């Protein structure tokens, strides 16, 4: 499924952006309390203002912002909507309602509000920043990058856009560019917590866990009340196999924000990894309960069933519910397609992948998942077309590089496969992709039977064919974590073999 690890960061950033719309207001005591993070105090002051003047749109917007910051999302919507009733063409009020709708998991409606606000004020930087984050939450990363780039062109000080663009670029495998963006943001403001969070996550994605750890710790020192920083550090500890520290961080995150479903989902996945499946299931159930059966929490639990329990039928039930509740949610169809694929129903899976692509054409993973389904029904040409389509748009997208590489490996196109596997590793955007790329190279070496090419230097610390772990049939990605790809040789293909492969390729084309 498309990567959603940074969804909490996206949401928290979007809440931060909702405060920017009030930058031109006079500094009332209520606004001062709001900007200082004294949300309960701000709420009381705004309520007092509204008793005096129920039609004060700035007080209505302020009340909505305070409630939003207090995680009282359903209560934050009525004042935002009343403000819009009084001022239907006010871009600030549209932006505020969009912020609330995002927290209520109604991103399409949030996008509609921001589109209207931008029509009214097309050259307002913060509106493009906000829409960039909504696009990212919808998985429309190219559009997200465009909006953040426009925001930066309108206001060079739009530092949040550098962090947002870094996230979108990372999703598309543009890792170097993502690092450039977030490092620039940190150069401008070393204490910008959202940028520190983004930077830490990028390091995590590149399996640089030891470097990610102090970044999360620094973020926690600057903003110890941020539950998602604790959760992020928990993820790093988990990757470092320090599961007790990871669990402590997840527990702290939940202590700070006991009503936020993603935190329970994250802890549930850790507990599953620890073999505590009963507790893990309870955490995912708690997330669904807190989310009031929201589509996002159902999708998260469905993915948990897929990844950790192999209870594919239960996963399918959750995805079915999510689709019924949110028929315009691409991730729900994408997850259901994965469930059908796991249940050996690739033809039905293709229908869901088609729908996901129809709803969100820029979600690259939907094409690669459909490519896998096409392979399962014996249509490699269609699979290859999907992989190549993605790579035309985003040449660095690791799942598509892996999919195409495995197709080439099945046709004995060893050099082409190796090129794609190496590129997949170079541009992997999270640890799972890194491990998958390493596994692919391992499979390639086994297929090549490296021992047959003794005239070529094979500088491995061990003999591949004597390694029981590497040679076993049920090889897992985790088994190759210590394999240093820089030590692997160039693929040796002699002229006779190359001519034979070319002949086979011509025959296939004919």
XYZ file of C-alpha atoms in Angstrom:
510
model
C 0.000 0.000 0.000
C 1.098 3.560 -0.491
C 3.271 4.826 2.292
C 1.320 6.603 5.040
C 3.951 6.791 7.760
C 3.967 10.581 7.722
C 0.224 11.089 7.755
C 0.256 12.294 11.383
C 2.981 14.794 10.468
C 0.951 16.021 7.527
C -2.073 16.547 9.733
C -0.146 18.367 12.456
C 1.462 20.609 9.864
C -1.914 21.374 8.366
C -3.206 22.387 11.788
C -0.197 24.684 12.112
C -1.035 26.181 8.736
C -4.566 26.922 9.894
C -3.094 29.493 12.259
C -1.393 31.393 9.437
C -4.682 32.674 8.050
C -5.089 34.949 11.063
C -1.706 36.657 10.781
C -3.207 40.039 9.861
C -5.588 40.219 12.825
C -5.066 42.611 15.725
C -3.440 40.864 18.672
C -6.422 40.376 20.961
C -5.886 38.506 24.255
C -7.655 35.511 22.702
C -5.353 35.482 19.677
C -2.291 35.917 21.885
C -3.359 32.919 23.975
C -4.002 30.878 20.818
C -0.599 31.635 19.313
C 1.102 30.886 22.643
C -0.474 27.432 22.737
C -2.801 28.197 25.650
C -5.738 26.659 23.860
C -8.158 26.239 26.780
C -7.661 29.882 27.718
C -8.095 30.969 24.091
C -11.289 28.944 23.815
C -12.815 30.642 26.878
C -11.866 34.094 25.583
C -13.350 33.427 22.143
C -16.534 32.077 23.706
C -16.784 35.264 25.757
C -16.368 37.352 22.607
C -19.116 35.361 20.892
C -21.512 35.954 23.777
C -21.106 39.664 23.100
C -21.260 39.296 19.314
C -22.374 35.897 17.928
C -21.615 37.094 14.370
C -17.932 37.879 14.982
C -16.315 35.785 12.241
C -12.781 36.161 13.638
C -13.976 34.876 17.014
C -15.783 31.992 15.305
C -12.638 31.093 13.386
C -10.532 31.421 16.535
C -12.882 29.162 18.475
C -12.634 26.593 15.701
C -8.823 26.776 15.771
C -8.689 26.343 19.542
C -10.995 23.326 19.405
C -8.959 21.876 16.554
C -5.746 22.236 18.563
C -7.462 20.495 21.485
C -8.332 17.524 19.245
C -12.039 18.286 19.568
C -12.543 17.929 15.842
C -16.337 17.486 15.551
C -16.860 20.548 17.770
C -14.469 22.600 15.626
C -16.633 22.285 12.512
C -19.837 24.211 13.478
C -18.074 27.526 14.264
C -16.060 27.253 11.043
C -19.237 26.632 9.040
C -21.078 29.489 10.785
C -18.212 31.832 9.919
C -18.499 30.756 6.281
C -22.271 31.316 6.342
C -21.572 34.901 7.408
C -18.664 35.349 4.975
C -18.979 32.732 2.199
C -16.183 34.217 0.084
C -13.642 34.721 2.856
C -10.496 32.741 1.960
C -9.345 32.572 5.584
C -12.623 31.020 6.668
C -12.464 28.542 3.789
C -8.942 27.584 4.845
C -10.052 27.078 8.434
C -12.911 24.801 7.468
C -10.494 22.892 5.237
C -8.227 22.360 8.261
C -11.125 20.913 10.258
C -12.317 18.729 7.391
C -8.825 17.304 7.081
C -8.875 16.211 10.720
C -12.337 14.733 10.168
C -10.847 12.647 7.340
C -12.760 14.459 4.643
C -9.822 15.534 2.464
C -11.800 15.819 -0.769
C -14.082 18.427 0.819
C -11.042 20.176 2.276
C -9.523 20.290 -1.201
C -12.715 21.843 -2.607
C -12.567 24.606 0.033
C -8.927 25.338 -0.718
C -9.575 25.364 -4.471
C -12.233 28.024 -3.925
C -9.973 30.025 -1.610
C -7.192 29.959 -4.207
C -9.622 31.108 -6.913
C -10.351 34.123 -4.712
C -6.712 34.773 -3.788
C -4.539 32.957 -6.350
C -1.244 34.485 -5.231
C -1.515 33.779 -1.502
C 1.353 31.559 -0.460
C -0.123 29.924 2.646
C -3.146 28.669 0.698
C -0.855 26.815 -1.714
C 1.118 25.449 1.243
C -2.114 24.128 2.763
C -3.337 22.630 -0.500
C 0.062 21.014 -0.996
C -0.384 19.125 2.247
C -3.918 18.051 1.350
C -2.726 16.765 -2.025
C -0.047 14.750 -0.225
C -2.615 13.241 2.110
C -4.625 12.218 -0.952
C -1.534 10.577 -2.437
C -1.345 13.140 -5.260
C 2.338 13.860 -4.828
C 3.070 15.540 -8.146
C 0.308 18.061 -7.477
C 1.635 18.519 -3.941
C 5.096 19.356 -5.260
C 3.630 21.850 -7.736
C 1.689 23.677 -5.015
C 4.631 23.828 -2.631
C 6.886 25.073 -5.430
C 4.369 27.809 -6.259
C 4.132 28.772 -2.578
C 7.919 29.116 -2.462
C 7.949 31.239 -5.618
C 5.347 33.530 -4.027
C 7.103 33.711 -0.681
C 10.717 32.661 -0.223
C 10.070 32.466 3.516
C 7.461 29.706 3.129
C 9.742 27.297 4.985
C 6.934 24.850 5.699
C 6.631 24.305 1.970
C 10.200 23.024 1.825
C 9.306 20.427 4.462
C 6.076 19.551 2.641
C 7.770 19.296 -0.726
C 10.456 17.094 0.823
C 7.776 14.644 1.967
C 6.103 14.512 -1.458
C 9.437 14.075 -3.207
C 10.385 11.234 -0.887
C 7.164 9.418 -1.788
C 8.183 9.566 -5.457
C 11.701 8.307 -4.776
C 13.325 11.719 -5.256
C 15.374 11.218 -2.118
C 18.274 13.555 -2.903
C 15.893 16.400 -3.730
C 13.890 15.699 -0.580
C 17.025 15.983 1.547
C 17.953 19.245 -0.182
C 14.558 20.742 0.639
C 14.459 19.775 4.288
C 18.105 20.686 4.869
C 17.412 24.127 3.408
C 14.434 24.533 5.748
C 16.616 23.607 8.727
C 19.335 25.993 7.588
C 16.769 28.788 7.629
C 15.323 27.721 10.969
C 17.247 25.020 12.859
C 14.483 24.817 15.462
C 11.579 24.340 13.042
C 10.121 21.185 14.545
C 8.135 20.056 11.460
C 11.358 20.214 9.412
C 13.272 18.283 12.088
C 10.497 15.682 12.042
C 10.627 15.438 8.242
C 14.420 15.165 8.271
C 14.309 12.410 10.880
C 11.765 10.504 8.830
C 13.870 10.812 5.667
C 16.864 9.392 7.516
C 14.655 6.563 8.747
C 13.497 5.845 5.200
C 17.086 5.527 4.051
C 17.773 3.022 6.863
C 20.034 5.566 8.585
C 18.517 4.726 11.942
C 21.435 5.872 14.085
C 21.265 9.315 12.466
C 17.481 9.522 12.695
C 17.489 8.823 16.427
C 19.137 12.082 17.602
C 16.937 14.092 15.252
C 13.788 12.721 16.842
C 15.320 13.287 20.277
C 16.072 16.897 19.375
C 12.509 17.376 18.183
C 11.246 15.943 21.481
C 13.492 18.310 23.440
C 12.065 21.276 21.529
C 8.462 20.120 21.684
C 8.045 17.397 24.314
C 4.254 17.575 24.083
C 4.282 16.420 20.435
C 3.009 12.846 20.588
C 4.001 12.111 17.009
C 7.664 12.826 17.683
C 7.614 10.217 20.444
C 5.860 7.831 18.076
C 8.436 8.526 15.361
C 11.312 7.806 17.716
C 9.514 4.640 18.739
C 9.623 3.590 15.100
C 13.399 4.112 15.015
C 13.923 2.104 18.196
C 11.774 -0.637 16.686
C 13.951 -0.702 13.570
C 17.027 -0.956 15.789
C 15.441 -3.956 17.558
C 15.266 -2.012 20.815
C 11.662 -3.020 21.226
C 11.348 -2.125 24.899
C 12.475 1.440 24.241
C 10.160 1.545 21.249
C 7.239 0.414 23.358
C 8.056 3.010 26.017
C 8.004 5.765 23.386
C 4.709 4.575 21.937
C 3.253 4.438 25.426
C 4.417 8.016 26.043
C 2.858 9.144 22.767
C -0.465 7.609 23.763
C -0.206 9.153 27.230
C 0.199 12.581 25.597
C -2.566 12.079 23.055
C -4.839 9.238 24.182
C -7.520 9.995 21.595
C -5.425 9.822 18.422
C -6.011 6.606 16.474
C -2.711 6.501 14.490
C -0.743 6.132 17.708
C -2.600 2.955 18.641
C -2.111 1.623 15.118
C 1.649 2.218 15.362
C 1.901 0.546 18.760
C -0.251 -2.296 17.502
C 2.196 -3.005 14.699
C 5.092 -3.075 17.175
C 3.237 -5.456 19.467
C 2.560 -7.689 16.460
C 6.252 -7.750 15.678
C 6.897 -8.737 19.311
C 4.517 -11.666 18.859
C 1.886 -10.123 21.123
C -0.885 -10.430 18.581
C -3.763 -10.272 21.050
C -2.570 -6.894 22.358
C -1.783 -5.762 18.838
C -5.297 -6.552 17.700
C -6.681 -4.716 20.744
C -4.703 -1.605 19.790
C -5.986 -1.661 16.231
C -9.505 -2.195 17.511
C -9.020 0.797 19.839
C -7.925 2.908 16.879
C -11.076 1.953 14.992
C -13.190 2.691 18.063
C -11.613 6.130 18.592
C -11.954 6.881 14.905
C -15.621 5.902 15.108
C -15.141 3.398 12.293
C -13.536 6.053 10.134
C -12.301 4.826 6.750
C -8.679 5.631 7.613
C -8.641 3.517 10.776
C -10.417 0.676 8.994
C -7.809 0.775 6.231
C -5.020 0.750 8.836
C -6.493 -2.265 10.612
C -7.070 -4.018 7.304
C -3.419 -3.491 6.439
C -2.452 -4.882 9.857
C -4.449 -8.036 9.152
C -2.710 -8.351 5.782
C 0.819 -7.739 7.006
C 0.890 -9.463 10.375
C -1.862 -12.031 10.756
C -2.569 -13.383 7.269
C -6.250 -13.059 8.196
C -7.017 -11.915 4.703
C -10.766 -12.351 5.042
C -10.826 -9.995 8.037
C -8.710 -7.531 6.088
C -11.205 -7.743 3.266
C -14.075 -6.981 5.657
C -12.351 -3.809 6.872
C -11.593 -2.649 3.349
C -15.191 -3.379 2.309
C -16.448 -1.178 5.139
C -14.005 1.579 4.231
C -15.136 1.490 0.596
C -18.785 1.682 1.663
C -18.096 4.658 3.940
C -15.759 6.475 1.555
C -16.434 5.492 -2.055
C -13.999 8.187 -3.185
C -11.087 6.952 -1.028
C -8.442 5.488 -3.291
C -6.515 3.821 -0.435
C -9.596 1.791 0.505
C -9.825 0.307 -3.001
C -6.068 -0.138 -3.108
C -6.073 -2.058 0.178
C -9.004 -4.187 -0.893
C -7.197 -5.005 -4.104
C -4.185 -6.151 -2.083
C -6.485 -8.329 0.022
C -7.992 -9.936 -3.066
C -4.495 -10.512 -4.409
C -3.513 -12.206 -1.145
C -6.631 -14.367 -1.446
C -5.507 -15.473 -4.924
C -8.212 -13.479 -6.673
C -6.076 -11.327 -8.986
C -8.846 -10.663 -11.525
C -11.070 -9.136 -8.843
C -8.043 -7.287 -7.453
C -7.463 -5.665 -10.834
C -10.953 -4.144 -10.721
C -10.143 -2.462 -7.390
C -6.754 -1.293 -8.598
C -8.480 0.192 -11.654
C -10.847 2.089 -9.351
C -8.014 3.340 -7.172
C -6.242 4.633 -10.273
C -9.441 6.268 -11.507
C -9.860 8.074 -8.163
C -6.218 9.069 -7.758
C -4.212 8.649 -10.971
C -1.022 9.878 -9.327
C -0.801 7.071 -6.725
C 2.077 5.191 -8.290
C 1.745 2.134 -6.070
C -1.671 1.345 -7.559
C -0.065 0.757 -10.961
C 2.671 -1.469 -9.552
C 0.116 -3.468 -7.560
C -1.956 -3.896 -10.708
C 1.191 -4.985 -12.519
C 1.667 -7.726 -9.940
C -1.942 -8.823 -10.455
C -1.451 -8.922 -14.223
C 1.569 -11.160 -13.720
C -0.561 -13.449 -11.536
C -3.068 -13.976 -14.361
C -0.336 -14.582 -16.925
C -0.371 -11.217 -18.699
C 3.243 -10.031 -18.342
C 2.926 -7.546 -21.226
C 0.228 -5.612 -19.348
C 2.289 -5.828 -16.174
C 5.320 -4.427 -17.946
C 3.211 -1.639 -19.441
C 2.136 -0.595 -15.927
C 5.678 -0.665 -14.578
C 7.042 1.303 -17.516
C 4.194 3.833 -17.320
C 5.138 4.601 -13.720
C 8.827 4.841 -14.595
C 8.120 7.266 -17.430
C 6.526 9.602 -14.889
C 8.828 8.821 -11.958
C 12.013 7.015 -13.081
C 13.145 6.541 -9.479
C 10.074 4.762 -8.074
C 11.456 1.643 -6.384
C 8.386 -0.676 -6.476
C 8.090 -0.224 -10.246
C 11.830 -0.740 -10.716
C 11.575 -3.973 -8.740
C 8.517 -5.146 -10.656
C 10.165 -4.537 -14.016
C 13.425 -6.059 -12.778
C 11.728 -9.308 -11.760
C 10.016 -9.523 -15.151
C 13.395 -9.090 -16.825
C 14.899 -11.687 -14.508
C 12.198 -14.163 -15.547
C 13.327 -13.619 -19.174
C 17.022 -14.056 -18.283
C 17.696 -10.392 -19.045
C 20.244 -10.310 -16.252
C 22.014 -7.030 -16.990
C 18.745 -5.111 -17.318
C 17.379 -6.691 -14.150
C 20.534 -5.829 -12.188
C 20.360 -2.231 -13.373
C 16.786 -1.882 -12.152
C 17.440 -3.644 -8.851
C 20.410 -1.374 -8.136
C 18.356 1.689 -9.018
C 15.544 0.459 -6.760
C 17.991 0.263 -3.872
C 19.466 3.681 -4.585
C 16.065 5.387 -4.638
C 14.185 3.331 -2.031
C 11.993 5.618 0.067
C 11.577 3.440 3.153
C 13.270 0.470 4.867
C 10.879 -2.088 3.391
C 11.839 -0.988 -0.124
C 15.533 -1.174 0.781
C 15.105 -4.714 2.051
C 13.050 -5.697 -1.009
C 15.786 -4.381 -3.306
C 18.467 -6.295 -1.427
C 16.384 -9.434 -1.639
C 16.007 -8.900 -5.400
C 19.773 -8.676 -5.856
C 20.182 -11.831 -3.794
C 17.701 -13.661 -6.011
C 19.560 -12.440 -9.069
C 22.875 -13.776 -7.768
C 21.296 -17.159 -7.093
C 19.879 -17.239 -10.640
C 23.237 -16.322 -12.117
C 24.960 -19.154 -10.243
C 27.943 -16.921 -9.563
C 30.326 -19.843 -9.015
C 30.194 -20.583 -12.749
C 32.030 -17.307 -13.398
C 35.163 -17.844 -11.345
C 37.226 -15.642 -13.666
C 35.329 -12.626 -12.325
C 36.205 -11.252 -8.875
C 33.444 -11.958 -6.391
C 34.459 -10.064 -3.286
C 31.843 -11.318 -0.799
C 32.639 -12.018 2.817
C 31.100 -15.424 2.375
C 30.438 -17.894 -0.424
C 26.863 -17.351 -1.594
C 26.228 -21.033 -2.277
C 27.345 -22.069 1.193
C 25.034 -19.596 2.889
C 22.037 -21.574 4.117
C 20.049 -18.425 4.849
C 20.502 -16.992 1.360
C 19.833 -20.283 -0.397
C 16.698 -21.328 1.482
C 13.428 -21.373 -0.430
C 11.582 -19.076 1.965
C 14.213 -16.323 1.847
C 12.964 -13.149 3.531
C 14.077 -9.575 3.037
C 15.380 -9.497 6.618
C 17.905 -12.210 5.752
C 19.808 -9.832 3.482
C 20.099 -6.824 5.758
C 23.870 -7.290 6.135
C 24.561 -7.750 2.419
C 26.798 -4.920 1.186
C 25.797 -4.296 -2.428
C 28.934 -2.242 -3.051
C 30.922 -5.444 -2.711
C 28.935 -7.299 -5.360
C 30.545 -7.846 -8.787
C 29.350 -6.595 -12.127
C 27.074 -9.160 -13.748
C 29.257 -11.424 -15.892
C 27.603 -12.284 -19.209
C 29.834 -13.714 -21.923
C 29.212 -13.014 -25.597
C 27.620 -16.399 -26.298
C 25.121 -15.960 -23.501
C 24.381 -12.407 -24.614
C 23.715 -13.577 -28.172
C 21.457 -16.370 -26.894
C 19.442 -13.902 -24.815
C 19.125 -11.534 -27.783
C 17.945 -14.400 -29.993
C 15.350 -15.402 -27.434
C 14.145 -11.825 -27.232
C 13.740 -11.620 -31.025
C 11.795 -14.873 -31.053
C 9.423 -13.555 -28.410
C 8.830 -10.365 -30.368
C 8.120 -12.325 -33.551
